[in-house]
Amino acid sequence: MANKTIQTILSRVSCREYSEKKVSLGKVNQILEAGKYAPSAMNRQIANITCVRTKAKVEKLRELSKETFNRDCMYGANTVVLVHAPREDKFTVQDCSCVLENIFVAANALKVQSCWINQFDELLSTPKGMKMKARLGIPEENRIVGAAILGYVKDPSKLVVKERKADFISIK
Ligand SMILES: Cc1cc2nc3c(=O)[nH]c(=O)nc-3n(C[C@H](O)[C@H](O)[C@H](O)COP(=O)(O)O)c2cc1C
């Protein structure tokens, strides 16, 4: 398949080991813009993106992760994009997931590595986490459906596209 966009989609992989190099604000803005242009149910645009890249705030999230889960769920990345929407809305998961996938594909297009991180809703629901959620300006009632960590891989040889199941697709 020669199409460049399709190649970008097919070559995306989750990265779980990041160098300290920070993604430039220019690239982050392009990636977030791609997230903003995701489809949304009935065009209600209920999802919101909160990007955390200030060192002190990123380190606070990492500290909370270590306290709560005994590990850095961000794998050393220093940019984290939280995608959230009102918990009770019927389309919270769908809308936020579309935003996240656009972010992953856009990141790959700009040679930035990424991974979906699922722990943030739980992380920001503990007493300390709720304070951090408020500090980040995320409404208390919002569910963080997922986060995209962004950064640069330490060892590029680890970025291998996983094989897909043979019966994934059927065309009738
Ligand atoms: C809903 C969802 C939740 C995920 N949560 C995590 C997570 O918390 N931590 C993690 O390292 N990867 C997480 N992943 C990434 C998957 O493990 C990964 O996409 C899968 O292994 C396929 O690999 P690939 O992304 O390289 O194709 C998540 C992916 C999805 C779609």
PDB file of C-alpha atoms and ligand atoms in Angstrom:
ATOM      1  CA  MET A   1       0.000   0.000   0.000  1.00  0.00           C
ATOM      2  CA  ALA A   2       1.601   3.215  -1.133  1.00  0.00           C
ATOM      3  CA  ASN A   3      -0.706   5.797   0.413  1.00  0.00           C
ATOM      4  CA  LYS A   4       1.263   7.823   2.955  1.00  0.00           C
ATOM      5  CA  THR A   5      -1.607   8.269   5.428  1.00  0.00           C
ATOM      6  CA  ILE A   6      -2.357   4.550   5.431  1.00  0.00           C
ATOM      7  CA  GLN A   7       1.339   3.788   5.904  1.00  0.00           C
ATOM      8  CA  THR A   8       1.345   6.108   8.921  1.00  0.00           C
ATOM      9  CA  ILE A   9      -1.600   4.220  10.409  1.00  0.00           C
ATOM     10  CA  LEU A  10      -0.053   0.799   9.718  1.00  0.00           C
ATOM     11  CA  SER A  11       3.343   1.695  11.205  1.00  0.00           C
ATOM     12  CA  ARG A  12       2.069   3.068  14.542  1.00  0.00           C
ATOM     13  CA  VAL A  13       3.262   1.133  17.587  1.00  0.00           C
ATOM     14  CA  SER A  14       2.981   1.660  21.331  1.00  0.00           C
ATOM     15  CA  CYS A  15       6.228   2.794  22.934  1.00  0.00           C
ATOM     16  CA  ARG A  16       7.003   1.949  26.563  1.00  0.00           C
ATOM     17  CA  GLU A  17      10.506   3.331  27.051  1.00  0.00           C
ATOM     18  CA  TYR A  18      11.204   7.026  26.534  1.00  0.00           C
ATOM     19  CA  SER A  19      14.329   9.168  26.392  1.00  0.00           C
ATOM     20  CA  GLU A  20      14.431  12.506  28.194  1.00  0.00           C
ATOM     21  CA  LYS A  21      14.130  14.465  24.916  1.00  0.00           C
ATOM     22  CA  LYS A  22      10.996  16.586  25.032  1.00  0.00           C
ATOM     23  CA  VAL A  23       8.597  16.899  22.102  1.00  0.00           C
ATOM     24  CA  SER A  24       8.603  20.517  20.854  1.00  0.00           C
ATOM     25  CA  LEU A  25       5.552  22.660  21.464  1.00  0.00           C
ATOM     26  CA  GLY A  26       5.188  23.030  17.682  1.00  0.00           C
ATOM     27  CA  LYS A  27       4.811  19.278  17.236  1.00  0.00           C
ATOM     28  CA  VAL A  28       2.582  18.936  20.312  1.00  0.00           C
ATOM     29  CA  ASN A  29       0.262  21.604  18.915  1.00  0.00           C
ATOM     30  CA  GLN A  30      -0.028  19.790  15.573  1.00  0.00           C
ATOM     31  CA  ILE A  31      -0.760  16.492  17.335  1.00  0.00           C
ATOM     32  CA  LEU A  32      -3.428  18.052  19.572  1.00  0.00           C
ATOM     33  CA  GLU A  33      -5.006  19.792  16.587  1.00  0.00           C
ATOM     34  CA  ALA A  34      -5.405  16.364  14.962  1.00  0.00           C
ATOM     35  CA  GLY A  35      -7.150  15.204  18.148  1.00  0.00           C
ATOM     36  CA  LYS A  36      -9.480  18.193  18.034  1.00  0.00           C
ATOM     37  CA  TYR A  37     -10.616  17.279  14.512  1.00  0.00           C
ATOM     38  CA  ALA A  38     -11.757  13.773  15.477  1.00  0.00           C
ATOM     39  CA  PRO A  39     -15.377  12.946  14.757  1.00  0.00           C
ATOM     40  CA  SER A  40     -17.841  13.314  17.624  1.00  0.00           C
ATOM     41  CA  ALA A  41     -21.319  11.919  18.174  1.00  0.00           C
ATOM     42  CA  MET A  42     -23.843  14.391  16.784  1.00  0.00           C
ATOM     43  CA  ASN A  43     -21.003  16.934  16.579  1.00  0.00           C
ATOM     44  CA  ARG A  44     -21.481  17.746  20.255  1.00  0.00           C
ATOM     45  CA  GLN A  45     -17.682  17.789  20.815  1.00  0.00           C
ATOM     46  CA  ILE A  46     -17.980  16.700  24.444  1.00  0.00           C
ATOM     47  CA  ALA A  47     -14.347  15.590  24.723  1.00  0.00           C
ATOM     48  CA  ASN A  48     -11.631  17.840  26.072  1.00  0.00           C
ATOM     49  CA  ILE A  49      -7.882  17.562  25.840  1.00  0.00           C
ATOM     50  CA  THR A  50      -5.616  18.545  28.726  1.00  0.00           C
ATOM     51  CA  CYS A  51      -1.965  18.359  27.782  1.00  0.00           C
ATOM     52  CA  VAL A  52       0.538  18.283  30.638  1.00  0.00           C
ATOM     53  CA  ARG A  53       4.152  19.114  29.730  1.00  0.00           C
ATOM     54  CA  THR A  54       5.317  21.468  32.492  1.00  0.00           C
ATOM     55  CA  LYS A  55       8.099  19.594  34.272  1.00  0.00           C
ATOM     56  CA  ALA A  56       6.729  20.093  37.801  1.00  0.00           C
ATOM     57  CA  LYS A  57       3.253  18.887  36.828  1.00  0.00           C
ATOM     58  CA  VAL A  58       4.531  15.885  34.851  1.00  0.00           C
ATOM     59  CA  GLU A  59       6.730  14.876  37.772  1.00  0.00           C
ATOM     60  CA  LYS A  60       3.777  15.250  40.150  1.00  0.00           C
ATOM     61  CA  LEU A  61       1.775  12.824  37.969  1.00  0.00           C
ATOM     62  CA  ARG A  62       4.724  10.425  37.928  1.00  0.00           C
ATOM     63  CA  GLU A  63       5.011  10.650  41.717  1.00  0.00           C
ATOM     64  CA  LEU A  64       1.278   9.935  42.107  1.00  0.00           C
ATOM     65  CA  SER A  65       1.621   6.946  39.772  1.00  0.00           C
ATOM     66  CA  LYS A  66       4.506   5.532  41.807  1.00  0.00           C
ATOM     67  CA  GLU A  67       2.555   6.027  45.037  1.00  0.00           C
ATOM     68  CA  THR A  68      -0.655   4.499  43.679  1.00  0.00           C
ATOM     69  CA  PHE A  69       0.604   1.725  41.380  1.00  0.00           C
ATOM     70  CA  ASN A  70       4.214   1.262  42.509  1.00  0.00           C
ATOM     71  CA  ARG A  71       5.417   2.161  39.023  1.00  0.00           C
ATOM     72  CA  ASP A  72       5.690   4.997  36.552  1.00  0.00           C
ATOM     73  CA  CYS A  73       2.717   4.290  34.309  1.00  0.00           C
ATOM     74  CA  MET A  74       4.096   6.969  31.942  1.00  0.00           C
ATOM     75  CA  TYR A  75       7.272   4.964  31.205  1.00  0.00           C
ATOM     76  CA  GLY A  76       9.496   8.033  31.581  1.00  0.00           C
ATOM     77  CA  ALA A  77       7.588  10.159  29.026  1.00  0.00           C
ATOM     78  CA  ASN A  78       7.489  13.876  29.769  1.00  0.00           C
ATOM     79  CA  THR A  79       4.339  14.809  27.841  1.00  0.00           C
ATOM     80  CA  VAL A  80       0.946  13.386  28.744  1.00  0.00           C
ATOM     81  CA  VAL A  81      -2.315  14.173  27.003  1.00  0.00           C
ATOM     82  CA  LEU A  82      -5.422  13.490  29.078  1.00  0.00           C
ATOM     83  CA  VAL A  83      -8.632  13.078  27.104  1.00  0.00           C
ATOM     84  CA  HIS A  84     -11.802  13.455  29.127  1.00  0.00           C
ATOM     85  CA  ALA A  85     -15.527  14.099  28.921  1.00  0.00           C
ATOM     86  CA  PRO A  86     -18.534  14.051  31.275  1.00  0.00           C
ATOM     87  CA  ARG A  87     -18.680  10.609  32.914  1.00  0.00           C
ATOM     88  CA  GLU A  88     -22.407  10.101  32.436  1.00  0.00           C
ATOM     89  CA  ASP A  89     -22.618  11.043  28.764  1.00  0.00           C
ATOM     90  CA  LYS A  90     -23.665   8.210  26.456  1.00  0.00           C
ATOM     91  CA  PHE A  91     -20.785   8.865  24.048  1.00  0.00           C
ATOM     92  CA  THR A  92     -17.917   9.662  26.402  1.00  0.00           C
ATOM     93  CA  VAL A  93     -15.905   6.564  25.552  1.00  0.00           C
ATOM     94  CA  GLN A  94     -16.528   6.755  21.826  1.00  0.00           C
ATOM     95  CA  ASP A  95     -15.754  10.454  21.447  1.00  0.00           C
ATOM     96  CA  CYS A  96     -12.614  10.357  23.597  1.00  0.00           C
ATOM     97  CA  SER A  97     -11.351   7.217  21.847  1.00  0.00           C
ATOM     98  CA  CYS A  98     -11.638   8.916  18.453  1.00  0.00           C
ATOM     99  CA  VAL A  99      -9.628  11.866  19.778  1.00  0.00           C
ATOM    100  CA  LEU A 100      -6.972   9.538  21.161  1.00  0.00           C
ATOM    101  CA  GLU A 101      -6.581   7.552  17.958  1.00  0.00           C
ATOM    102  CA  ASN A 102      -6.154  10.749  15.926  1.00  0.00           C
ATOM    103  CA  ILE A 103      -3.445  11.764  18.404  1.00  0.00           C
ATOM    104  CA  PHE A 104      -1.591   8.449  18.022  1.00  0.00           C
ATOM    105  CA  VAL A 105      -1.654   8.589  14.241  1.00  0.00           C
ATOM    106  CA  ALA A 106      -0.634  12.259  14.096  1.00  0.00           C
ATOM    107  CA  ALA A 107       2.226  11.581  16.511  1.00  0.00           C
ATOM    108  CA  ASN A 108       3.479   8.761  14.286  1.00  0.00           C
ATOM    109  CA  ALA A 109       3.257  11.049  11.247  1.00  0.00           C
ATOM    110  CA  LEU A 110       5.630  13.441  13.050  1.00  0.00           C
ATOM    111  CA  LYS A 111       7.940  10.592  14.179  1.00  0.00           C
ATOM    112  CA  VAL A 112       6.883  11.032  17.792  1.00  0.00           C
ATOM    113  CA  GLN A 113       6.263   7.867  19.811  1.00  0.00           C
ATOM    114  CA  SER A 114       3.162   7.326  21.898  1.00  0.00           C
ATOM    115  CA  CYS A 115       1.127   4.897  23.982  1.00  0.00           C
ATOM    116  CA  TRP A 116      -2.421   4.803  25.367  1.00  0.00           C
ATOM    117  CA  ILE A 117      -2.289   4.885  29.173  1.00  0.00           C
ATOM    118  CA  ASN A 118      -5.398   3.776  30.955  1.00  0.00           C
ATOM    119  CA  GLN A 119      -4.581   4.468  34.603  1.00  0.00           C
ATOM    120  CA  PHE A 120      -5.295   8.193  34.824  1.00  0.00           C
ATOM    121  CA  ASP A 121      -8.982   8.083  35.728  1.00  0.00           C
ATOM    122  CA  GLU A 122      -8.129   5.950  38.759  1.00  0.00           C
ATOM    123  CA  LEU A 123      -4.986   7.945  39.487  1.00  0.00           C
ATOM    124  CA  LEU A 124      -6.876  11.240  39.616  1.00  0.00           C
ATOM    125  CA  SER A 125      -9.672   9.785  41.766  1.00  0.00           C
ATOM    126  CA  THR A 126      -7.586   9.263  44.926  1.00  0.00           C
ATOM    127  CA  PRO A 127      -7.660  12.152  47.465  1.00  0.00           C
ATOM    128  CA  LYS A 128      -4.266  13.431  46.237  1.00  0.00           C
ATOM    129  CA  GLY A 129      -5.221  12.716  42.642  1.00  0.00           C
ATOM    130  CA  MET A 130      -8.434  14.731  42.948  1.00  0.00           C
ATOM    131  CA  LYS A 131      -6.423  17.746  44.064  1.00  0.00           C
ATOM    132  CA  MET A 132      -4.186  17.322  41.012  1.00  0.00           C
ATOM    133  CA  LYS A 133      -7.249  16.918  38.766  1.00  0.00           C
ATOM    134  CA  ALA A 134      -8.547  20.265  40.076  1.00  0.00           C
ATOM    135  CA  ARG A 135      -5.088  21.847  39.649  1.00  0.00           C
ATOM    136  CA  LEU A 136      -5.170  20.752  36.006  1.00  0.00           C
ATOM    137  CA  GLY A 137      -8.597  22.348  35.560  1.00  0.00           C
ATOM    138  CA  ILE A 138     -10.313  19.056  34.745  1.00  0.00           C
ATOM    139  CA  PRO A 139     -13.959  19.093  35.919  1.00  0.00           C
ATOM    140  CA  GLU A 140     -14.499  16.671  38.794  1.00  0.00           C
ATOM    141  CA  GLU A 141     -17.368  14.961  36.937  1.00  0.00           C
ATOM    142  CA  ASN A 142     -15.222  14.195  33.892  1.00  0.00           C
ATOM    143  CA  ARG A 143     -13.965  10.712  33.172  1.00  0.00           C
ATOM    144  CA  ILE A 144     -10.440  10.467  31.817  1.00  0.00           C
ATOM    145  CA  VAL A 145     -11.087   7.855  29.182  1.00  0.00           C
ATOM    146  CA  GLY A 146      -7.443   7.563  28.301  1.00  0.00           C
ATOM    147  CA  ALA A 147      -4.172   9.372  28.072  1.00  0.00           C
ATOM    148  CA  ALA A 148      -1.642   9.541  25.284  1.00  0.00           C
ATOM    149  CA  ILE A 149       1.948   9.754  26.418  1.00  0.00           C
ATOM    150  CA  LEU A 150       4.246  11.360  23.864  1.00  0.00           C
ATOM    151  CA  GLY A 151       8.002  11.302  23.498  1.00  0.00           C
ATOM    152  CA  TYR A 152      10.979   9.704  21.782  1.00  0.00           C
ATOM    153  CA  VAL A 153      11.920   6.056  22.050  1.00  0.00           C
ATOM    154  CA  LYS A 154      15.158   5.094  23.792  1.00  0.00           C
ATOM    155  CA  ASP A 155      15.810   2.069  21.614  1.00  0.00           C
ATOM    156  CA  PRO A 156      14.200   2.214  18.144  1.00  0.00           C
ATOM    157  CA  SER A 157      14.775  -1.537  17.610  1.00  0.00           C
ATOM    158  CA  LYS A 158      11.961  -2.130  20.129  1.00  0.00           C
ATOM    159  CA  LEU A 159       9.368  -0.441  17.899  1.00  0.00           C
ATOM    160  CA  VAL A 160       8.030  -3.453  16.071  1.00  0.00           C
ATOM    161  CA  VAL A 161       4.520  -3.525  14.626  1.00  0.00           C
ATOM    162  CA  LYS A 162       2.626  -6.439  16.180  1.00  0.00           C
ATOM    163  CA  GLU A 163       1.152  -9.093  13.976  1.00  0.00           C
ATOM    164  CA  ARG A 164      -2.632  -8.922  13.659  1.00  0.00           C
ATOM    165  CA  LYS A 165      -4.979 -11.908  13.990  1.00  0.00           C
ATOM    166  CA  ALA A 166      -5.592 -13.692  10.724  1.00  0.00           C
ATOM    167  CA  ASP A 167      -9.386 -13.565  11.169  1.00  0.00           C
ATOM    168  CA  PHE A 168      -9.515  -9.879  12.163  1.00  0.00           C
ATOM    169  CA  ILE A 169     -11.389  -8.887   9.011  1.00  0.00           C
ATOM    170  CA  SER A 170     -14.160 -10.576   7.121  1.00  0.00           C
ATOM    171  CA  ILE A 171     -15.823  -9.162   4.065  1.00  0.00           C
ATOM    172  CA  LYS A 172     -19.132 -10.754   3.189  1.00  0.00           C
TER     173      LYS A 172
HETATM  174  C1  LIG B   1      -8.164   0.956  25.618  1.00  0.00           C
HETATM  175  C2  LIG B   1      -6.683   0.740  25.662  1.00  0.00           C
HETATM  176  C3  LIG B   1      -6.026   0.782  26.893  1.00  0.00           C
HETATM  177  C4  LIG B   1      -4.651   0.634  26.950  1.00  0.00           C
HETATM  178  N1  LIG B   1      -4.004   0.779  28.144  1.00  0.00           N
HETATM  179  C5  LIG B   1      -2.660   0.690  28.197  1.00  0.00           C
HETATM  180  C6  LIG B   1      -1.965   0.936  29.419  1.00  0.00           C
HETATM  181  O1  LIG B   1      -2.543   1.302  30.425  1.00  0.00           O
HETATM  182  N2  LIG B   1      -0.624   0.788  29.420  1.00  0.00           N
HETATM  183  C7  LIG B   1       0.079   0.406  28.311  1.00  0.00           C
HETATM  184  O2  LIG B   1       1.299   0.274  28.388  1.00  0.00           O
HETATM  185  N3  LIG B   1      -0.547   0.192  27.125  1.00  0.00           N
HETATM  186  C8  LIG B   1      -1.889   0.333  27.050  1.00  0.00           C
HETATM  187  N4  LIG B   1      -2.538   0.169  25.846  1.00  0.00           N
HETATM  188  C9  LIG B   1      -1.756  -0.138  24.634  1.00  0.00           C
HETATM  189  C10 LIG B   1      -1.979  -1.581  24.186  1.00  0.00           C
HETATM  190  O3  LIG B   1      -1.356  -2.459  25.082  1.00  0.00           O
HETATM  191  C11 LIG B   1      -1.426  -1.734  22.753  1.00  0.00           C
HETATM  192  O4  LIG B   1      -2.129  -0.889  21.887  1.00  0.00           O
HETATM  193  C12 LIG B   1      -1.519  -3.171  22.260  1.00  0.00           C
HETATM  194  O5  LIG B   1      -0.629  -4.001  22.971  1.00  0.00           O
HETATM  195  C13 LIG B   1      -1.206  -3.299  20.765  1.00  0.00           C
HETATM  196  O6  LIG B   1       0.084  -2.806  20.494  1.00  0.00           O
HETATM  197  P1  LIG B   1       0.348  -1.612  19.476  1.00  0.00           P
HETATM  198  O7  LIG B   1      -0.306  -0.369  20.040  1.00  0.00           O
HETATM  199  O8  LIG B   1       1.845  -1.477  19.426  1.00  0.00           O
HETATM  200  O9  LIG B   1      -0.268  -1.990  18.174  1.00  0.00           O
HETATM  201  C14 LIG B   1      -3.911   0.364  25.757  1.00  0.00           C
HETATM  202  C15 LIG B   1      -4.591   0.336  24.529  1.00  0.00           C
HETATM  203  C16 LIG B   1      -5.937   0.547  24.480  1.00  0.00           C
HETATM  204  C17 LIG B   1      -6.635   0.565  23.134  1.00  0.00           C
END
